Amino acid sequence: MATAAEEEAAAAREPACRPAAGPALLRLPEELLLLIFSYLDMQALGRLAQVCRWLRRFTSCDLLWRRIARASLNSGFTRLGTDLMASVPVKERVKISQNWRLGRCREGILLKWRCSQMPWMQLEGDSLYISQANFILAYQFRPDGASLNRRPLGVFAGHDEDVCHFVLANSHIISAGGDGKIGIHKIHSTFTVKYSAHVQEVNCVDCKGGIIVSGSRDRTAKVWPLASGRLGQCLHTIQTEDRVWSIAISPLLSSFVTGTACCGHFSPLRIWDLNSGQLMTHLGSDFPPGAGVLDVMYESPSTLLSCGYDTYVRYWDLRASARKCVMEWEEPHDSTLYCLQTDGNHLLATGSSYYGVVRLWDRRQRACLHAFPLTSTPLSSPVYCLRFTTRHLYAALSYNLRVLDFQNP
């Protein structure tokens, strides 16, 4: 028996003419019908699509679903309305969005490893990059997005100790290692360079616009060029007075933010000028000692998100105030938050320190939307890193890489 999706695809392939007879409504110009139908909600559009084949095709128009999609969770639209998934029909994305809202998904395991790891992960197109010990492996997704080809596309080595963090930029992998070195790997060639960057492990790294920033346990942040002739030449060394756990460059390429341990300085979040290395401002003023920031990310040039040891996710808007966040969400079980990710609109996902708990948040609400514990008591693990698309969420734990499939729950 054909599924609903197969029936809809078959109907889309068959010619559907406008009914010659019937209600006067169907004889109106299409532009006017689009205007009238644009006031309908999701349920009304669904019922209208059941009237006839012509209406089924007409109500599948992206223009009718765009307003609904922008108000939905993880539908591929940013807060400013930019469509990040233009190749996928908007109606299909709205359908999957309901699974995110209701917490309907199917759990699976993509990769396993024998020894406990602290993996980091990045997605790019149909490829997944994940660190294991002192290697970074690249895998290709199968068409369903919920499984991987078993043979890696590439293996990137060069560090003497574990890879702590890495980013993808300009067809390069920039990695930070426990050996105090930064590694530069070209994705589509065998080119690899590493250089000593800090006297202790490099906990975090970011790269944008040909500039690399790194943060270390040695209480410094450094700025480096990515240009091939200047690799390893430090542009600025910044004394942060604290261990640096996270770092991110502003989309404007004019500044960067460091997330530190909040032991030697009263604010764990400080913004530095990228060109001079001078302190521009600090965020917040009422952090308790030890409220270190483990993950930070810019959402726009003036807004950023942070999370860490004090169990809060905070949303900062530099246009409003640098001293107080404009929104915050508290982890209900008082667990450290290791990582976060956002769809650029309403959905926020966080990874906790115990039992591999992934939480989904609707940023228009204070309370957590759904929680998914991905490990049992004997194998309790933090979620070291998580990433998601409009269809799947991937979580890297101590012993495996998990997937939550929202497309086929």
CSV table of C-alpha atoms in Angstrom, one decimal:
chain,number,residue,atom,x,y,z
A,1,MET,CA,0.0,0.0,0.0
A,2,ALA,CA,1.4,3.4,-1.0
A,3,THR,CA,2.2,5.8,1.8
A,4,ALA,CA,0.7,9.4,2.0
A,5,ALA,CA,4.0,10.8,0.7
A,6,GLU,CA,4.1,8.5,-2.3
A,7,GLU,CA,0.4,9.3,-3.1
A,8,GLU,CA,1.2,13.0,-2.9
A,9,ALA,CA,4.2,12.6,-5.2
A,10,ALA,CA,2.1,10.6,-7.7
A,11,ALA,CA,-0.6,13.3,-7.6
A,12,ALA,CA,2.0,16.0,-8.3
A,13,ARG,CA,3.3,14.1,-11.4
A,14,GLU,CA,-0.2,13.7,-12.9
A,15,PRO,CA,-1.8,16.6,-14.8
A,16,ALA,CA,-4.4,18.4,-12.6
A,17,CYS,CA,-6.7,20.8,-14.4
A,18,ARG,CA,-8.8,23.4,-12.7
A,19,PRO,CA,-12.4,22.0,-12.5
A,20,ALA,CA,-14.6,23.5,-15.2
A,21,ALA,CA,-17.6,23.4,-13.0
A,22,GLY,CA,-18.0,23.7,-9.2
A,23,PRO,CA,-18.0,26.4,-6.6
A,24,ALA,CA,-17.5,30.0,-7.9
A,25,LEU,CA,-14.5,30.2,-5.6
A,26,LEU,CA,-12.5,27.9,-7.9
A,27,ARG,CA,-13.1,30.1,-10.9
A,28,LEU,CA,-11.4,33.1,-9.3
A,29,PRO,CA,-7.9,34.2,-10.7
A,30,GLU,CA,-5.0,32.2,-9.1
A,31,GLU,CA,-3.5,35.5,-7.7
A,32,LEU,CA,-6.7,36.1,-5.8
A,33,LEU,CA,-6.9,32.5,-4.6
A,34,LEU,CA,-3.4,32.8,-3.2
A,35,LEU,CA,-4.4,35.9,-1.3
A,36,ILE,CA,-7.5,34.3,0.2
A,37,PHE,CA,-5.7,31.0,1.1
A,38,SER,CA,-2.8,32.9,2.7
A,39,TYR,CA,-5.1,33.6,5.7
A,40,LEU,CA,-5.7,29.9,6.3
A,41,ASP,CA,-3.8,27.9,9.0
A,42,MET,CA,-2.0,24.6,8.6
A,43,GLN,CA,-5.1,22.5,9.4
A,44,ALA,CA,-7.4,24.4,7.0
A,45,LEU,CA,-4.9,24.1,4.1
A,46,GLY,CA,-4.7,20.4,4.8
A,47,ARG,CA,-8.4,20.0,4.6
A,48,LEU,CA,-8.6,22.1,1.5
A,49,ALA,CA,-6.1,19.9,-0.2
A,50,GLN,CA,-8.4,16.9,0.2
A,51,VAL,CA,-11.1,18.5,-2.0
A,52,CYS,CA,-9.7,17.7,-5.4
A,53,ARG,CA,-6.4,17.1,-7.2
A,54,TRP,CA,-6.2,20.7,-8.5
A,55,LEU,CA,-6.6,22.1,-5.0
A,56,ARG,CA,-4.1,19.6,-3.6
A,57,ARG,CA,-1.5,20.9,-6.1
A,58,PHE,CA,-2.4,24.5,-5.7
A,59,THR,CA,-2.3,24.4,-1.8
A,60,SER,CA,1.2,22.9,-2.0
A,61,CYS,CA,2.5,26.2,-3.3
A,62,ASP,CA,5.5,27.4,-1.3
A,63,LEU,CA,4.0,30.9,-1.0
A,64,LEU,CA,1.1,29.6,1.1
A,65,TRP,CA,3.3,27.7,3.5
A,66,ARG,CA,6.1,30.2,3.9
A,67,ARG,CA,4.3,32.2,6.7
A,68,ILE,CA,3.5,29.0,8.6
A,69,ALA,CA,7.0,27.8,8.2
A,70,ARG,CA,8.6,30.9,9.6
A,71,ALA,CA,6.5,30.4,12.8
A,72,SER,CA,7.5,26.7,13.0
A,73,LEU,CA,10.4,25.0,14.6
A,74,ASN,CA,13.4,24.2,12.5
A,75,SER,CA,11.8,24.7,9.1
A,76,GLY,CA,14.9,26.1,7.4
A,77,PHE,CA,14.0,29.8,7.8
A,78,THR,CA,16.1,32.2,9.9
A,79,ARG,CA,14.6,34.9,12.0
A,80,LEU,CA,15.1,37.5,9.2
A,81,GLY,CA,13.2,35.2,6.7
A,82,THR,CA,16.2,33.8,4.8
A,83,ASP,CA,15.4,30.4,3.4
A,84,LEU,CA,18.3,28.0,4.0
A,85,MET,CA,16.7,25.0,2.4
A,86,ALA,CA,15.3,26.5,-0.8
A,87,SER,CA,15.5,23.1,-2.7
A,88,VAL,CA,13.1,21.4,-0.3
A,89,PRO,CA,9.4,22.1,-0.6
A,90,VAL,CA,8.2,24.3,2.3
A,91,LYS,CA,5.1,22.2,2.9
A,92,GLU,CA,7.3,19.1,3.5
A,93,ARG,CA,9.5,21.0,6.0
A,94,VAL,CA,6.4,22.1,7.9
A,95,LYS,CA,5.3,18.5,8.2
A,96,ILE,CA,8.6,17.5,9.6
A,97,SER,CA,8.6,20.5,11.9
A,98,GLN,CA,5.5,19.1,13.6
A,99,ASN,CA,7.6,16.1,14.7
A,100,TRP,CA,10.2,18.4,16.3
A,101,ARG,CA,7.4,20.2,18.1
A,102,LEU,CA,5.8,17.0,19.4
A,103,GLY,CA,9.1,15.2,20.1
A,104,ARG,CA,8.4,12.4,17.6
A,105,CYS,CA,11.6,10.8,16.4
A,106,ARG,CA,13.4,7.5,16.0
A,107,GLU,CA,16.7,7.0,17.8
A,108,GLY,CA,19.7,5.2,16.2
A,109,ILE,CA,23.5,4.8,16.5
A,110,LEU,CA,25.7,5.9,13.6
A,111,LEU,CA,29.2,5.1,15.1
A,112,LYS,CA,30.6,3.2,18.1
A,113,TRP,CA,34.1,3.2,19.6
A,114,ARG,CA,35.6,1.1,22.3
A,115,CYS,CA,37.5,3.6,24.4
A,116,SER,CA,35.9,6.7,26.0
A,117,GLN,CA,36.3,9.7,23.8
A,118,MET,CA,35.5,13.5,23.9
A,119,PRO,CA,34.5,13.9,20.3
A,120,TRP,CA,33.8,17.1,18.4
A,121,MET,CA,31.7,17.2,15.2
A,122,GLN,CA,30.9,19.3,12.2
A,123,LEU,CA,28.4,18.9,9.3
A,124,GLU,CA,29.0,20.1,5.7
A,125,GLY,CA,26.7,19.2,2.9
A,126,ASP,CA,26.3,15.4,2.8
A,127,SER,CA,29.4,14.8,5.0
A,128,LEU,CA,30.0,14.5,8.7
A,129,TYR,CA,33.4,15.2,10.3
A,130,ILE,CA,34.1,13.8,13.8
A,131,SER,CA,37.2,13.7,16.0
A,132,GLN,CA,38.3,10.5,17.6
A,133,ALA,CA,41.5,10.6,19.8
A,134,ASN,CA,44.1,12.4,17.6
A,135,PHE,CA,42.3,11.9,14.3
A,136,ILE,CA,39.5,13.6,12.4
A,137,LEU,CA,37.4,11.3,10.2
A,138,ALA,CA,35.1,12.3,7.4
A,139,TYR,CA,32.1,10.2,6.6
A,140,GLN,CA,29.4,10.5,3.9
A,141,PHE,CA,25.8,10.2,4.7
A,142,ARG,CA,23.6,7.8,2.9
A,143,PRO,CA,20.5,9.3,1.1
A,144,ASP,CA,18.3,8.8,4.2
A,145,GLY,CA,20.5,11.0,6.3
A,146,ALA,CA,20.1,8.6,9.3
A,147,SER,CA,23.1,6.3,8.4
A,148,LEU,CA,26.7,6.6,7.2
A,149,ASN,CA,28.8,4.8,4.7
A,150,ARG,CA,31.0,2.6,6.8
A,151,ARG,CA,34.3,3.5,5.0
A,152,PRO,CA,35.5,7.1,5.8
A,153,LEU,CA,36.0,9.5,3.0
A,154,GLY,CA,39.2,10.8,4.6
A,155,VAL,CA,41.3,10.6,7.8
A,156,PHE,CA,43.1,13.7,9.0
A,157,ALA,CA,46.0,13.3,11.4
A,158,GLY,CA,48.8,15.3,12.8
A,159,HIS,CA,48.3,15.9,16.5
A,160,ASP,CA,50.3,14.0,19.1
A,161,GLU,CA,47.4,14.1,21.6
A,162,ASP,CA,43.6,14.2,21.3
A,163,VAL,CA,41.8,16.7,19.1
A,164,CYS,CA,39.9,19.1,21.4
A,165,HIS,CA,38.0,21.1,18.9
A,166,PHE,CA,37.9,21.9,15.1
A,167,VAL,CA,36.1,24.0,12.6
A,168,LEU,CA,35.6,23.9,8.8
A,169,ALA,CA,36.5,27.0,6.8
A,170,ASN,CA,37.6,27.8,3.2
A,171,SER,CA,37.9,24.0,2.3
A,172,HIS,CA,40.2,23.6,5.4
A,173,ILE,CA,39.9,21.8,8.7
A,174,ILE,CA,41.4,23.9,11.5
A,175,SER,CA,42.0,21.7,14.5
A,176,ALA,CA,43.0,22.4,18.1
A,177,GLY,CA,44.9,19.7,20.0
A,178,GLY,CA,45.8,18.7,23.5
A,179,ASP,CA,49.5,18.9,22.4
A,180,GLY,CA,49.2,22.8,22.3
A,181,LYS,CA,49.2,22.8,18.5
A,182,ILE,CA,46.9,24.0,15.8
A,183,GLY,CA,46.6,21.9,12.7
A,184,ILE,CA,45.6,23.1,9.2
A,185,HIS,CA,44.3,20.3,6.8
A,186,LYS,CA,43.1,20.8,3.3
A,187,ILE,CA,39.9,18.8,2.9
A,188,HIS,CA,40.5,17.7,-0.7
A,189,SER,CA,44.2,17.1,-0.6
A,190,THR,CA,46.9,15.6,1.6
A,191,PHE,CA,48.2,19.1,2.6
A,192,THR,CA,48.6,19.2,6.4
A,193,VAL,CA,50.5,21.7,8.6
A,194,LYS,CA,50.7,22.0,12.3
A,195,TYR,CA,52.4,24.6,14.5
A,196,SER,CA,52.9,25.2,18.2
A,197,ALA,CA,50.3,27.7,19.4
A,198,HIS,CA,50.1,27.5,23.2
A,199,VAL,CA,52.1,26.0,26.0
A,200,GLN,CA,49.1,24.0,27.2
A,201,GLU,CA,46.2,22.3,25.4
A,202,VAL,CA,44.3,24.3,22.9
A,203,ASN,CA,40.6,24.0,24.0
A,204,CYS,CA,38.9,25.9,21.2
A,205,VAL,CA,39.4,27.4,17.8
A,206,ASP,CA,37.4,29.4,15.2
A,207,CYS,CA,38.1,30.7,11.7
A,208,LYS,CA,36.4,33.2,9.5
A,209,GLY,CA,37.6,35.5,6.8
A,210,GLY,CA,41.1,34.1,6.7
A,211,ILE,CA,41.7,34.7,10.5
A,212,ILE,CA,42.1,32.0,13.1
A,213,VAL,CA,41.5,32.6,16.8
A,214,SER,CA,42.4,30.1,19.5
A,215,GLY,CA,41.9,29.7,23.3
A,216,SER,CA,43.9,27.6,25.7
A,217,ARG,CA,44.2,26.3,29.2
A,218,ASP,CA,47.3,28.6,29.5
A,219,ARG,CA,45.0,31.6,30.0
A,220,THR,CA,45.6,33.2,26.7
A,221,ALA,CA,43.8,33.7,23.4
A,222,LYS,CA,45.7,34.2,20.2
A,223,VAL,CA,45.0,35.5,16.7
A,224,TRP,CA,46.6,33.9,13.6
A,225,PRO,CA,46.5,34.4,9.8
A,226,LEU,CA,45.3,31.5,7.6
A,227,ALA,CA,47.3,32.7,4.6
A,228,SER,CA,49.7,30.0,3.4
A,229,GLY,CA,52.8,32.1,3.6
A,230,ARG,CA,52.1,33.3,7.2
A,231,LEU,CA,50.9,30.2,9.0
A,232,GLY,CA,52.2,30.1,12.6
A,233,GLN,CA,52.8,33.9,12.8
A,234,CYS,CA,50.9,35.1,15.9
A,235,LEU,CA,49.2,38.5,15.3
A,236,HIS,CA,48.0,39.1,18.9
A,237,THR,CA,48.4,37.4,22.2
A,238,ILE,CA,45.7,38.3,24.8
A,239,GLN,CA,46.0,37.6,28.5
A,240,THR,CA,42.6,36.5,29.6
A,241,GLU,CA,43.4,35.8,33.3
A,242,ASP,CA,41.4,32.5,33.0
A,243,ARG,CA,41.4,29.2,31.1
A,244,VAL,CA,39.6,29.7,27.8
A,245,TRP,CA,36.9,27.1,27.1
A,246,SER,CA,35.1,28.6,24.0
A,247,ILE,CA,35.7,31.2,21.3
A,248,ALA,CA,33.8,32.6,18.4
A,249,ILE,CA,34.5,35.3,15.7
A,250,SER,CA,31.8,37.9,15.0
A,251,PRO,CA,30.2,37.6,11.5
A,252,LEU,CA,31.4,41.2,10.9
A,253,LEU,CA,35.0,40.0,11.3
A,254,SER,CA,35.7,42.9,13.6
A,255,SER,CA,35.7,41.2,17.0
A,256,PHE,CA,35.6,37.9,18.8
A,257,VAL,CA,34.2,36.6,22.1
A,258,THR,CA,35.9,34.3,24.6
A,259,GLY,CA,34.2,32.1,27.1
A,260,THR,CA,36.4,31.5,30.1
A,261,ALA,CA,36.4,29.6,33.4
A,262,CYS,CA,35.2,32.5,35.5
A,263,CYS,CA,37.8,32.0,38.2
A,264,GLY,CA,40.3,34.8,37.7
A,265,HIS,CA,37.9,37.4,36.2
A,266,PHE,CA,34.3,38.3,37.2
A,267,SER,CA,32.9,37.9,33.7
A,268,PRO,CA,33.5,34.7,31.7
A,269,LEU,CA,32.3,36.4,28.5
A,270,ARG,CA,34.5,39.2,27.0
A,271,ILE,CA,34.6,40.7,23.5
A,272,TRP,CA,37.9,41.7,22.0
A,273,ASP,CA,38.8,43.7,18.9
A,274,LEU,CA,40.1,41.4,16.2
A,275,ASN,CA,42.5,44.0,14.7
A,276,SER,CA,44.1,45.3,17.9
A,277,GLY,CA,43.5,42.6,20.4
A,278,GLN,CA,42.1,45.1,22.9
A,279,LEU,CA,39.2,44.4,25.2
A,280,MET,CA,36.0,46.0,23.9
A,281,THR,CA,33.4,45.0,26.6
A,282,HIS,CA,32.4,42.2,28.9
A,283,LEU,CA,29.0,40.6,29.0
A,284,GLY,CA,27.1,40.3,32.3
A,285,SER,CA,28.2,41.1,35.8
A,286,ASP,CA,26.5,38.7,38.3
A,287,PHE,CA,28.1,35.4,37.4
A,288,PRO,CA,29.0,33.2,40.4
A,289,PRO,CA,32.7,32.0,40.6
A,290,GLY,CA,33.2,28.9,38.4
A,291,ALA,CA,30.4,29.7,36.0
A,292,GLY,CA,32.6,28.9,33.0
A,293,VAL,CA,31.2,29.2,29.5
A,294,LEU,CA,31.7,25.9,27.6
A,295,ASP,CA,30.1,27.0,24.3
A,296,VAL,CA,29.3,30.3,22.7
A,297,MET,CA,28.1,31.2,19.2
A,298,TYR,CA,27.1,34.3,17.3
A,299,GLU,CA,23.6,34.2,15.7
A,300,SER,CA,24.1,37.7,14.1
A,301,PRO,CA,26.6,40.5,14.4
A,302,SER,CA,24.8,41.8,17.5
A,303,THR,CA,23.3,38.6,19.1
A,304,LEU,CA,25.0,35.6,20.6
A,305,LEU,CA,24.2,32.5,22.8
A,306,SER,CA,26.2,31.0,25.6
A,307,CYS,CA,26.0,28.1,27.9
A,308,GLY,CA,28.2,26.3,30.5
A,309,TYR,CA,28.7,25.3,34.1
A,310,ASP,CA,26.0,27.5,35.7
A,311,THR,CA,23.3,25.4,33.9
A,312,TYR,CA,21.9,28.4,31.9
A,313,VAL,CA,21.6,29.2,28.2
A,314,ARG,CA,21.8,33.0,27.8
A,315,TYR,CA,20.8,35.1,24.8
A,316,TRP,CA,22.7,38.4,24.5
A,317,ASP,CA,21.7,41.3,22.4
A,318,LEU,CA,24.5,43.9,22.2
A,319,ARG,CA,22.1,46.5,20.9
A,320,ALA,CA,20.1,46.3,24.1
A,321,SER,CA,22.7,45.9,26.9
A,322,ALA,CA,26.0,44.2,27.4
A,323,ARG,CA,25.4,43.9,31.2
A,324,LYS,CA,22.3,41.8,31.1
A,325,CYS,CA,21.1,39.1,28.8
A,326,VAL,CA,17.7,39.5,27.2
A,327,MET,CA,16.6,35.9,27.6
A,328,GLU,CA,17.7,32.9,29.6
A,329,TRP,CA,16.7,29.2,29.9
A,330,GLU,CA,17.6,27.1,32.9
A,331,GLU,CA,18.5,23.4,32.7
A,332,PRO,CA,15.8,21.9,34.9
A,333,HIS,CA,18.0,19.1,36.5
A,334,ASP,CA,20.9,21.5,37.3
A,335,SER,CA,23.3,19.8,34.9
A,336,THR,CA,26.2,21.5,33.2
A,337,LEU,CA,25.5,22.4,29.6
A,338,TYR,CA,28.3,21.3,27.3
A,339,CYS,CA,27.0,22.5,23.9
A,340,LEU,CA,24.2,24.3,22.1
A,341,GLN,CA,22.9,24.7,18.6
A,342,THR,CA,20.2,26.9,17.0
A,343,ASP,CA,18.2,27.0,13.8
A,344,GLY,CA,18.6,30.7,13.6
A,345,ASN,CA,15.0,31.2,14.5
A,346,HIS,CA,12.9,29.5,17.2
A,347,LEU,CA,14.6,26.1,17.9
A,348,LEU,CA,17.4,25.7,20.5
A,349,ALA,CA,19.1,22.4,21.3
A,350,THR,CA,21.4,21.8,24.2
A,351,GLY,CA,23.6,18.9,25.4
A,352,SER,CA,23.8,18.1,29.1
A,353,SER,CA,26.5,16.6,31.3
A,354,TYR,CA,24.6,13.5,32.5
A,355,TYR,CA,23.0,10.6,30.7
A,356,GLY,CA,23.5,12.1,27.3
A,357,VAL,CA,20.4,14.3,27.7
A,358,VAL,CA,19.6,16.4,24.6
A,359,ARG,CA,17.0,19.0,25.2
A,360,LEU,CA,14.9,20.9,22.7
A,361,TRP,CA,13.7,24.4,23.5
A,362,ASP,CA,11.2,26.7,21.8
A,363,ARG,CA,12.8,30.1,22.4
A,364,ARG,CA,9.4,31.7,22.7
A,365,GLN,CA,8.8,29.7,25.9
A,366,ARG,CA,10.7,29.4,29.2
A,367,ALA,CA,10.2,25.7,29.8
A,368,CYS,CA,12.0,22.9,28.0
A,369,LEU,CA,10.0,21.4,25.1
A,370,HIS,CA,11.4,17.9,25.1
A,371,ALA,CA,14.3,15.9,26.6
A,372,PHE,CA,15.9,12.8,25.1
A,373,PRO,CA,18.2,10.8,27.4
A,374,LEU,CA,20.5,8.9,25.1
A,375,THR,CA,22.5,6.8,27.6
A,376,SER,CA,21.5,4.6,30.5
A,377,THR,CA,22.9,4.8,34.1
A,378,PRO,CA,26.0,2.5,33.7
A,379,LEU,CA,27.2,4.5,30.6
A,380,SER,CA,26.3,8.0,31.6
A,381,SER,CA,28.0,10.4,29.3
A,382,PRO,CA,27.9,14.2,28.5
A,383,VAL,CA,26.8,15.3,25.1
A,384,TYR,CA,30.1,16.8,23.9
A,385,CYS,CA,28.7,18.1,20.7
A,386,LEU,CA,25.5,18.2,18.8
A,387,ARG,CA,24.4,19.3,15.3
A,388,PHE,CA,21.1,19.2,13.5
A,389,THR,CA,19.5,19.6,10.1
A,390,THR,CA,15.8,20.1,9.4
A,391,ARG,CA,15.4,16.3,9.5
A,392,HIS,CA,17.9,14.9,11.9
A,393,LEU,CA,19.8,15.6,15.1
A,394,TYR,CA,23.3,14.2,15.8
A,395,ALA,CA,24.8,13.9,19.2
A,396,ALA,CA,28.4,12.9,20.0
A,397,LEU,CA,28.8,11.0,23.3
A,398,SER,CA,31.7,9.2,25.1
A,399,TYR,CA,31.2,5.8,23.3
A,400,ASN,CA,29.1,6.5,20.3
A,401,LEU,CA,27.5,8.9,17.8
A,402,ARG,CA,23.7,9.0,18.1
A,403,VAL,CA,21.0,10.2,15.6
A,404,LEU,CA,17.4,11.3,16.2
A,405,ASP,CA,15.5,10.9,13.0
A,406,PHE,CA,12.5,13.3,12.9
A,407,GLN,CA,11.8,12.6,9.2
A,408,ASN,CA,10.8,9.0,9.7
A,409,PRO,CA,9.8,8.7,13.5
